[in-house]
Tab-separated table of C-alpha atoms and ligand atoms in Angstrom:
chain	number	residue	atom	x	y	z
Q	150	MET	CA	57.795	-18.714	8.645
Q	151	ALA	CA	57.972	-17.340	12.110
Q	152	GLY	CA	60.356	-14.628	10.869
Q	153	PHE	CA	58.016	-13.634	8.075
Q	154	LEU	CA	54.938	-13.422	10.221
Q	155	ASP	CA	56.857	-11.500	12.856
Q	156	GLU	CA	57.886	-8.902	10.352
Q	157	ILE	CA	54.345	-8.023	9.289
Q	158	GLY	CA	53.211	-6.496	12.573
Q	159	PRO	CA	56.042	-3.994	13.160
Q	160	LEU	CA	56.182	-3.041	9.475
Q	161	LYS	CA	52.479	-2.343	9.486
Q	162	GLU	CA	52.662	-0.316	12.694
Q	163	ALA	CA	55.522	1.775	11.339
Q	164	ALA	CA	53.632	2.296	8.065
Q	165	LEU	CA	50.488	3.402	9.927
Q	166	VAL	CA	52.507	5.966	11.876
Q	167	GLU	CA	54.105	7.189	8.656
Q	168	LEU	CA	50.747	7.629	6.880
Q	169	GLN	CA	49.261	9.369	9.868
Q	170	ALA	CA	52.246	11.730	10.077
Q	171	ALA	CA	51.745	13.065	6.524
Q	172	ALA	CA	50.855	16.748	6.927
Q	173	ASP	CA	49.371	17.301	3.466
Q	174	LEU	CA	48.289	15.382	0.379
Q	175	GLY	CA	51.769	15.613	-1.170
Q	176	GLU	CA	53.416	14.109	1.879
Q	177	LEU	CA	50.748	11.422	2.021
Q	178	GLU	CA	51.458	10.412	-1.556
Q	179	GLN	CA	55.170	10.148	-0.753
Q	180	ALA	CA	54.429	8.012	2.303
Q	181	ARG	CA	52.143	5.780	0.251
Q	182	ALA	CA	54.924	5.238	-2.317
Q	183	ARG	CA	57.411	4.363	0.442
Q	184	VAL	CA	55.042	1.741	1.875
Q	185	LEU	CA	52.751	0.435	-0.835
Q	186	GLY	CA	54.470	1.625	-4.040
Q	187	THR	CA	56.240	-0.719	-6.469
Q	188	ASN	CA	59.420	-0.378	-4.480
Q	189	GLY	CA	57.695	0.101	-1.145
Q	190	LYS	CA	58.619	-1.673	2.074
Q	191	PHE	CA	55.328	-3.477	2.391
Q	192	THR	CA	55.355	-4.472	-1.282
Q	193	ALA	CA	58.797	-5.927	-0.779
Q	194	LEU	CA	57.471	-8.057	2.049
Q	195	MET	CA	54.639	-9.332	-0.106
Q	196	LYS	CA	57.115	-10.326	-2.769
Q	197	GLN	CA	58.817	-12.621	-0.246
Q	198	LEU	CA	55.595	-14.598	0.072
Q	199	GLY	CA	56.377	-16.551	-3.091
Q	200	ALA	CA	59.587	-17.904	-1.568
Q	201	LEU	CA	57.879	-19.431	1.462
Q	202	PRO	CA	57.312	-23.202	1.734
Q	203	LYS	CA	53.986	-24.243	0.293
Q	204	GLU	CA	52.308	-25.195	3.578
Q	205	GLU	CA	53.123	-21.835	5.142
Q	206	LYS	CA	51.712	-19.748	2.332
Q	207	PRO	CA	47.994	-19.744	3.288
Q	208	ALA	CA	48.541	-18.440	6.817
Q	209	ALA	CA	51.183	-15.965	5.717
Q	210	GLY	CA	49.034	-14.775	2.790
Q	211	LYS	CA	46.052	-14.268	5.036
Q	212	ALA	CA	48.059	-12.270	7.575
Q	213	ILE	CA	49.676	-10.051	5.004
Q	214	ASN	CA	46.387	-9.381	3.184
Q	215	ALA	CA	44.741	-8.368	6.450
Q	216	ALA	CA	47.594	-5.948	7.077
Q	217	LYS	CA	47.309	-4.548	3.551
Q	218	VAL	CA	43.574	-3.958	3.926
Q	219	GLU	CA	44.243	-2.142	7.174
Q	220	LEU	CA	46.932	0.013	5.594
Q	221	GLU	CA	44.738	0.886	2.642
Q	222	ALA	CA	41.889	1.834	4.936
Q	223	ALA	CA	44.266	4.044	6.935
Q	224	LEU	CA	45.472	5.628	3.689
Q	225	THR	CA	41.913	6.363	2.521
Q	226	SER	CA	40.841	7.876	5.811
Q	227	ARG	CA	43.990	10.024	6.125
Q	228	ARG	CA	43.494	11.191	2.539
Q	229	ALA	CA	39.901	12.224	3.304
Q	230	GLU	CA	41.086	14.133	6.371
Q	231	LEU	CA	43.776	15.975	4.425
Q	232	GLU	CA	41.423	16.779	1.530
Q	233	LEU	CA	38.957	18.338	3.928
Q	234	LYS	CA	41.756	20.277	5.606
Q	235	SER	CA	42.957	21.689	2.300
Q	236	ALA	CA	39.429	22.750	1.372
Q	237	LEU	CA	38.875	24.698	4.574
Q	238	PRO	CA	39.955	28.356	4.876
Q	239	ARG	CA	43.332	28.897	6.541
Q	240	GLU	CA	41.938	31.605	8.778
Q	241	PRO	CA	39.183	30.692	11.183
Q	242	THR	CA	35.777	31.846	9.950
Q	243	ASP	CA	34.347	34.933	11.645
Q	244	PHE	CA	30.622	34.358	11.608
Q	245	THR	CA	29.966	37.891	12.876
Q	246	MET	CA	31.304	39.478	9.668
Q	247	PRO	CA	28.712	41.089	7.370
Q	248	GLY	CA	27.770	38.924	4.403
Q	249	ARG	CA	28.436	39.678	0.761
Q	250	ARG	CA	25.406	41.081	-0.994
Q	251	ARG	CA	24.659	41.221	-4.669
Q	252	ALA	CA	24.125	44.879	-5.572
Q	253	ILE	CA	20.585	45.522	-6.747
Q	254	GLY	CA	20.365	47.557	-9.944
Q	255	LYS	CA	18.307	50.714	-10.263
Q	256	LEU	CA	16.697	52.694	-13.007
Q	257	HIS	CA	18.745	55.596	-14.337
Q	258	PRO	CA	17.535	58.935	-12.886
Q	259	LEU	CA	16.509	60.086	-16.378
Q	260	THR	CA	14.425	56.938	-16.793
Q	261	GLN	CA	12.822	57.517	-13.389
Q	262	VAL	CA	11.880	61.088	-14.268
Q	263	THR	CA	10.584	60.014	-17.687
Q	264	GLU	CA	8.435	57.328	-16.080
Q	265	ASP	CA	7.033	59.840	-13.599
Q	266	ILE	CA	6.135	62.219	-16.416
Q	267	VAL	CA	4.503	59.427	-18.416
Q	268	ARG	CA	2.575	58.257	-15.354
Q	269	SER	CA	1.128	61.740	-14.763
Q	270	PHE	CA	0.002	62.113	-18.363
Q	271	ARG	CA	-1.513	58.634	-18.430
Q	272	LYS	CA	-3.788	59.698	-15.577
Q	273	ILE	CA	-5.361	62.266	-17.876
Q	274	GLY	CA	-5.709	60.056	-20.918
Q	275	PHE	CA	-2.463	60.517	-22.846
Q	276	VAL	CA	-0.654	57.642	-24.560
Q	277	VAL	CA	3.029	57.327	-25.401
Q	278	ALA	CA	4.024	57.665	-29.064
Q	279	ASP	CA	7.378	57.075	-30.685
Q	280	GLY	CA	9.232	58.129	-33.815
Q	281	PRO	CA	12.612	57.699	-35.527
Q	282	GLU	CA	15.764	59.382	-34.231
Q	283	VAL	CA	17.107	59.479	-37.789
Q	284	GLU	CA	14.572	61.854	-39.262
Q	285	ASP	CA	14.062	63.621	-42.564
Q	286	GLU	CA	14.081	67.390	-42.945
Q	287	TYR	CA	10.423	67.426	-43.858
Q	288	HIS	CA	9.209	65.919	-40.565
Q	289	CYS	CA	11.765	67.727	-38.437
Q	290	PHE	CA	11.263	71.180	-39.960
Q	291	ASP	CA	9.141	71.833	-43.081
Q	292	ALA	CA	5.979	70.131	-41.853
Q	293	LEU	CA	6.371	72.060	-38.593
Q	294	ASN	CA	6.175	75.285	-40.564
Q	295	THR	CA	9.913	75.834	-40.188
Q	296	PRO	CA	11.178	77.065	-43.554
Q	297	ALA	CA	14.567	76.292	-45.085
Q	298	ASP	CA	16.093	79.590	-43.973
Q	299	HIS	CA	15.159	79.088	-40.301
Q	300	PRO	CA	18.175	79.136	-37.954
Q	301	ALA	CA	17.165	75.790	-36.421
Q	302	ARG	CA	18.199	74.136	-39.698
Q	303	ASP	CA	21.650	75.634	-39.658
Q	304	THR	CA	24.520	73.150	-39.853
Q	305	GLN	CA	25.832	74.815	-36.696
Q	306	ASP	CA	23.373	73.021	-34.453
Q	307	THR	CA	22.120	70.090	-36.510
Q	308	PHE	CA	23.664	66.720	-37.417
Q	309	TYR	CA	22.970	66.064	-41.083
Q	310	LEU	CA	23.787	62.608	-42.395
Q	311	GLN	CA	26.106	62.236	-45.374
Q	312	ALA	CA	24.235	59.305	-46.838
Q	313	ALA	CA	21.116	61.430	-46.742
Q	314	ALA	CA	20.680	62.154	-50.423
Q	315	ALA	CA	20.752	58.496	-51.509
Q	316	ASN	CA	18.547	57.120	-48.716
Q	317	ALA	CA	16.183	59.979	-48.192
Q	318	PRO	CA	12.484	59.169	-48.490
Q	319	ALA	CA	10.743	60.701	-51.476
Q	320	GLY	CA	10.012	64.362	-50.827
Q	321	GLY	CA	11.442	64.157	-47.312
Q	322	GLY	CA	14.614	66.134	-47.950
Q	323	GLY	CA	17.931	65.127	-46.403
Q	324	LEU	CA	18.299	62.928	-43.342
Q	325	LEU	CA	19.443	64.202	-39.972
Q	326	LEU	CA	19.438	63.263	-36.309
Q	327	ARG	CA	16.240	64.811	-34.994
Q	328	THR	CA	16.814	68.072	-33.157
Q	329	HIS	CA	13.588	67.776	-31.192
Q	330	THR	CA	10.753	65.337	-30.549
Q	331	SER	CA	8.311	67.696	-32.291
Q	332	SER	CA	8.811	65.666	-35.502
Q	333	VAL	CA	6.726	62.902	-33.901
Q	334	GLN	CA	3.723	65.265	-33.793
Q	335	ILE	CA	3.729	65.160	-37.590
Q	336	ARG	CA	4.299	61.420	-37.864
Q	337	VAL	CA	1.403	60.663	-35.514
Q	338	MET	CA	-1.041	63.095	-37.152
Q	339	GLU	CA	-0.148	61.749	-40.611
Q	340	LYS	CA	-1.130	58.278	-39.444
Q	341	GLN	CA	-4.277	58.835	-37.411
Q	342	PRO	CA	-7.326	61.045	-37.569
Q	343	PRO	CA	-8.053	63.438	-34.675
Q	344	PRO	CA	-8.559	63.517	-31.730
Q	345	VAL	CA	-4.956	63.025	-30.592
Q	346	ARG	CA	-3.601	62.835	-27.067
Q	347	ILE	CA	0.055	61.810	-27.034
Q	348	ILE	CA	3.276	62.329	-25.212
Q	349	VAL	CA	6.602	61.460	-26.781
Q	350	PRO	CA	9.640	60.894	-24.588
Q	351	GLY	CA	12.787	60.495	-26.647
Q	352	ARG	CA	16.358	61.318	-27.486
Q	353	VAL	CA	17.332	64.355	-29.534
Q	354	TYR	CA	20.609	65.624	-30.998
Q	355	ARG	CA	22.246	69.026	-31.440
Q	356	ARG	CA	25.721	70.180	-32.300
Q	357	ASP	CA	26.334	71.605	-28.850
Q	358	ASN	CA	29.671	71.283	-27.129
Q	359	ALA	CA	29.334	69.482	-23.828
Q	360	ASP	CA	29.479	71.695	-20.758
Q	361	ALA	CA	27.639	71.817	-17.446
Q	362	THR	CA	24.304	72.577	-19.125
Q	363	HIS	CA	24.725	71.254	-22.700
Q	364	ASN	CA	25.302	67.886	-24.304
Q	365	PRO	CA	25.115	66.898	-27.991
Q	366	THR	CA	22.416	64.384	-27.138
Q	367	PHE	CA	19.717	64.788	-24.533
Q	368	HIS	CA	16.091	63.871	-23.922
Q	369	GLN	CA	12.797	65.643	-24.390
Q	370	VAL	CA	9.141	65.015	-23.817
Q	371	GLU	CA	6.768	66.301	-26.432
Q	372	GLY	CA	3.032	66.619	-25.855
Q	373	LEU	CA	0.270	67.038	-28.398
Q	374	TYR	CA	-3.435	67.405	-27.837
Q	375	VAL	CA	-5.849	67.832	-30.741
Q	376	ASP	CA	-9.624	67.982	-30.457
Q	377	ARG	CA	-12.493	70.363	-31.099
Q	378	LYS	CA	-12.495	73.667	-29.173
Q	379	VAL	CA	-9.171	73.208	-27.390
Q	380	THR	CA	-7.986	76.369	-25.627
Q	381	VAL	CA	-4.886	77.852	-23.981
Q	382	GLY	CA	-6.761	77.229	-20.721
Q	383	ASP	CA	-6.616	73.478	-21.411
Q	384	LEU	CA	-2.908	73.809	-22.036
Q	385	GLU	CA	-2.278	75.722	-18.829
Q	386	GLY	CA	-4.418	73.391	-16.741
Q	387	THR	CA	-2.645	70.335	-18.071
Q	388	VAL	CA	0.825	71.783	-17.559
Q	389	GLN	CA	-0.099	72.839	-14.050
Q	390	PHE	CA	-1.415	69.402	-13.157
Q	391	VAL	CA	1.685	67.630	-14.422
Q	392	PHE	CA	4.211	69.994	-12.888
Q	393	LYS	CA	2.530	69.937	-9.506
Q	394	GLU	CA	2.749	66.146	-9.612
Q	395	LEU	CA	6.391	66.234	-10.664
Q	396	MET	CA	7.764	69.084	-8.593
Q	397	GLY	CA	5.427	69.268	-5.617
Q	398	PRO	CA	1.951	70.691	-4.894
Q	399	GLU	CA	3.108	74.277	-4.210
Q	400	THR	CA	4.575	74.575	-7.710
Q	401	ARG	CA	3.400	77.625	-9.674
Q	402	ILE	CA	3.415	78.051	-13.443
Q	403	ARG	CA	3.544	81.135	-15.623
Q	404	PHE	CA	3.387	81.610	-19.391
Q	405	ARG	CA	5.536	84.173	-21.222
Q	406	PRO	CA	4.885	85.063	-24.878
Q	407	HIS	CA	7.466	83.538	-27.198
Q	408	TYR	CA	7.886	82.433	-30.806
Q	409	PHE	CA	7.827	78.928	-32.255
Q	410	SER	CA	7.013	78.495	-35.925
Q	411	TYR	CA	4.647	75.543	-35.310
Q	412	THR	CA	2.496	77.184	-32.649
Q	413	GLU	CA	0.504	80.405	-32.580
Q	414	PRO	CA	0.301	81.909	-30.042
Q	415	SER	CA	3.492	80.495	-28.501
Q	416	PHE	CA	4.752	80.647	-24.933
Q	417	GLU	CA	7.624	79.742	-22.747
Q	418	ILE	CA	6.668	78.155	-19.457
Q	419	ASP	CA	8.394	79.198	-16.249
Q	420	PHE	CA	7.820	77.477	-12.974
Q	421	SER	CA	8.464	78.419	-9.380
Q	422	SER	CA	8.759	76.172	-6.321
Q	423	SER	CA	10.982	75.528	-3.348
Q	424	LEU	CA	13.300	73.777	-5.805
Q	425	THR	CA	13.832	76.907	-7.935
Q	426	ARG	CA	14.357	78.977	-4.783
Q	427	LYS	CA	16.995	76.472	-3.699
Q	428	MET	CA	18.759	77.258	-6.952
Q	429	GLY	CA	18.620	80.967	-6.124
Q	430	LYS	CA	15.811	81.867	-8.550
Q	431	GLU	CA	12.127	82.493	-8.151
Q	432	TRP	CA	11.242	81.505	-11.756
Q	433	LEU	CA	12.997	79.023	-14.020
Q	434	GLU	CA	12.239	78.488	-17.693
Q	435	ILE	CA	11.197	74.889	-18.231
Q	436	ALA	CA	9.318	74.363	-21.499
Q	437	GLY	CA	8.069	75.743	-24.801
Q	438	CYS	CA	4.452	75.437	-25.868
Q	439	GLY	CA	1.602	76.948	-27.794
Q	440	MET	CA	-1.535	76.387	-29.841
Q	441	VAL	CA	-0.853	74.244	-32.910
Q	442	HIS	CA	-0.353	76.489	-35.966
Q	443	PRO	CA	-3.108	76.095	-38.598
Q	444	GLN	CA	-0.437	75.506	-41.243
Q	445	VAL	CA	0.760	72.421	-39.328
Q	446	PHE	CA	-2.795	71.019	-39.418
Q	447	GLU	CA	-2.954	71.753	-43.162
Q	448	ASN	CA	0.331	69.898	-43.644
Q	449	VAL	CA	-1.044	66.682	-42.103
Q	450	GLY	CA	-4.484	66.965	-43.702
Q	451	TYR	CA	-6.450	68.053	-40.614
Q	452	ASP	CA	-9.018	70.793	-41.259
Q	453	PRO	CA	-7.843	73.816	-39.201
Q	454	GLU	CA	-11.415	75.179	-39.216
Q	455	VAL	CA	-12.564	72.119	-37.265
Q	456	TRP	CA	-9.556	71.045	-35.226
Q	457	THR	CA	-7.664	72.901	-32.569
Q	458	GLY	CA	-4.846	71.803	-30.324
Q	459	TRP	CA	-1.862	72.555	-28.221
Q	460	ALA	CA	1.662	71.223	-28.080
Q	461	PHE	CA	4.592	71.550	-25.732
Q	462	GLY	CA	8.132	70.284	-25.397
Q	463	PHE	CA	10.567	70.199	-22.528
Q	464	GLY	CA	13.938	68.757	-21.614
Q	465	ILE	CA	14.005	65.765	-19.284
Q	466	GLU	CA	17.558	66.420	-18.084
Q	467	ARG	CA	16.571	69.913	-17.013
Q	468	ILE	CA	13.672	68.590	-14.949
Q	469	ALA	CA	15.890	65.930	-13.371
Q	470	MET	CA	18.617	68.477	-12.584
Q	471	ILE	CA	16.193	70.816	-10.840
Q	472	ARG	CA	14.433	68.010	-9.047
Q	473	TYR	CA	17.580	66.387	-7.665
Q	474	GLY	CA	19.769	69.499	-7.407
Q	475	ILE	CA	22.293	68.282	-10.008
Q	476	ASN	CA	24.546	71.018	-11.382
Q	477	ASP	CA	26.286	69.247	-14.278
Q	478	ILE	CA	24.350	67.534	-17.093
Q	479	ARG	CA	27.360	65.375	-18.015
Q	480	LEU	CA	26.938	63.365	-14.811
Q	481	PHE	CA	23.933	61.655	-16.435
Q	482	TYR	CA	26.056	60.135	-19.194
Q	483	GLU	CA	29.224	59.106	-17.362
Q	484	ASN	CA	27.662	55.970	-15.880
Q	485	ASP	CA	29.494	56.327	-12.612
Q	486	VAL	CA	27.610	54.067	-10.215
Q	487	ARG	CA	28.591	56.256	-7.267
Q	488	PHE	CA	26.461	58.967	-8.871
Q	489	LEU	CA	23.693	56.749	-10.263
Q	490	GLY	CA	23.308	54.800	-7.015
Q	491	GLN	CA	22.032	57.927	-5.244
Q	492	PHE	CA	18.672	58.050	-7.007
H	748	DAH	N1	10.735	71.784	-30.038
H	748	DAH	C1	11.049	72.819	-29.085
H	748	DAH	C2	12.506	72.708	-28.682
H	748	DAH	O1	13.128	71.742	-28.981
H	748	DAH	C3	10.170	72.718	-27.859
H	748	DAH	C4	8.739	72.983	-28.190
H	748	DAH	C5	8.264	74.264	-28.156
H	748	DAH	C6	7.897	71.964	-28.515
H	748	DAH	C7	6.948	74.560	-28.455
H	748	DAH	C8	6.561	72.223	-28.810
H	748	DAH	C9	6.096	73.534	-28.768
H	748	DAH	O2	5.684	71.266	-29.124
H	748	DAH	O3	4.805	73.792	-29.053
H	748	DAH	O4	13.012	73.618	-28.089
């Protein structure tokens, strides 16, 4: 009995040292097996308990259980220490380092410019209208007084769709990707009686090879105003208001005579500002416009003797390029965040 009880103390002390010495969870598990495992030293001692004389068992059992509880507590606390240690970074934390930030997204520069344009027009009573990008020849050309032999309908600069014949709406001609947003003028006037005050931002398509100033798809804003007694003066005043808002208060506008089949008279709009001078030019061409052709009104069932109006169209990319000093249109479509993050 004395021998048995004497063994418990030193064995326990040695086991405590061994558990404490484990440097990581793997070593701790090995130490646990050596002490408390099936073939462990402490387990072996407990097995000897059965061989003791009956009257010695209670005291011996009590002593050995107390030692076991102590060892298990030591094991649990060392395990907690080592778990914490393994969860902590190996390097000390430098609390003076800058934190990690989630990058905040931004609107694409073309979206920003479009929203600015829309905001200006809303101030003077225009609403945004929309139309299909897959359009029929009638709405894209014929209804806009653009006959079948007009160069704009040439396969050279227009994407016609193969499935067109089968799916084309009755009387609409073949289907194509719209070459301009002017088709939406027709769709809106077909649906509502005058007066009309709309702008139409949207995507258009042309068979252009991509280079610094061309891309097969780009964006336009169309405007249409129809009411009684509308004049070129209304057109010029509106364009001036919007461009001053967009490009700065010292912006000047000039109209040059031009030809579009859906307006008469027709003009090209040039503008001049510090931005154009930065690009080495006094005047830069920016838009096409004119007074809505009477034939267009006939085509949508408006009486051209009663109703008058103007329309214009311009490219959003071009405005954005001038505004931000961008010299290659392709940058807008590459989705390089180093470029997009600057706006
Ligand atoms: N549709 C023309 C283009 O794509 C732009 C345009 C010119 C629109 C004159 C108009 C307009 O509404 O009246 O180049």
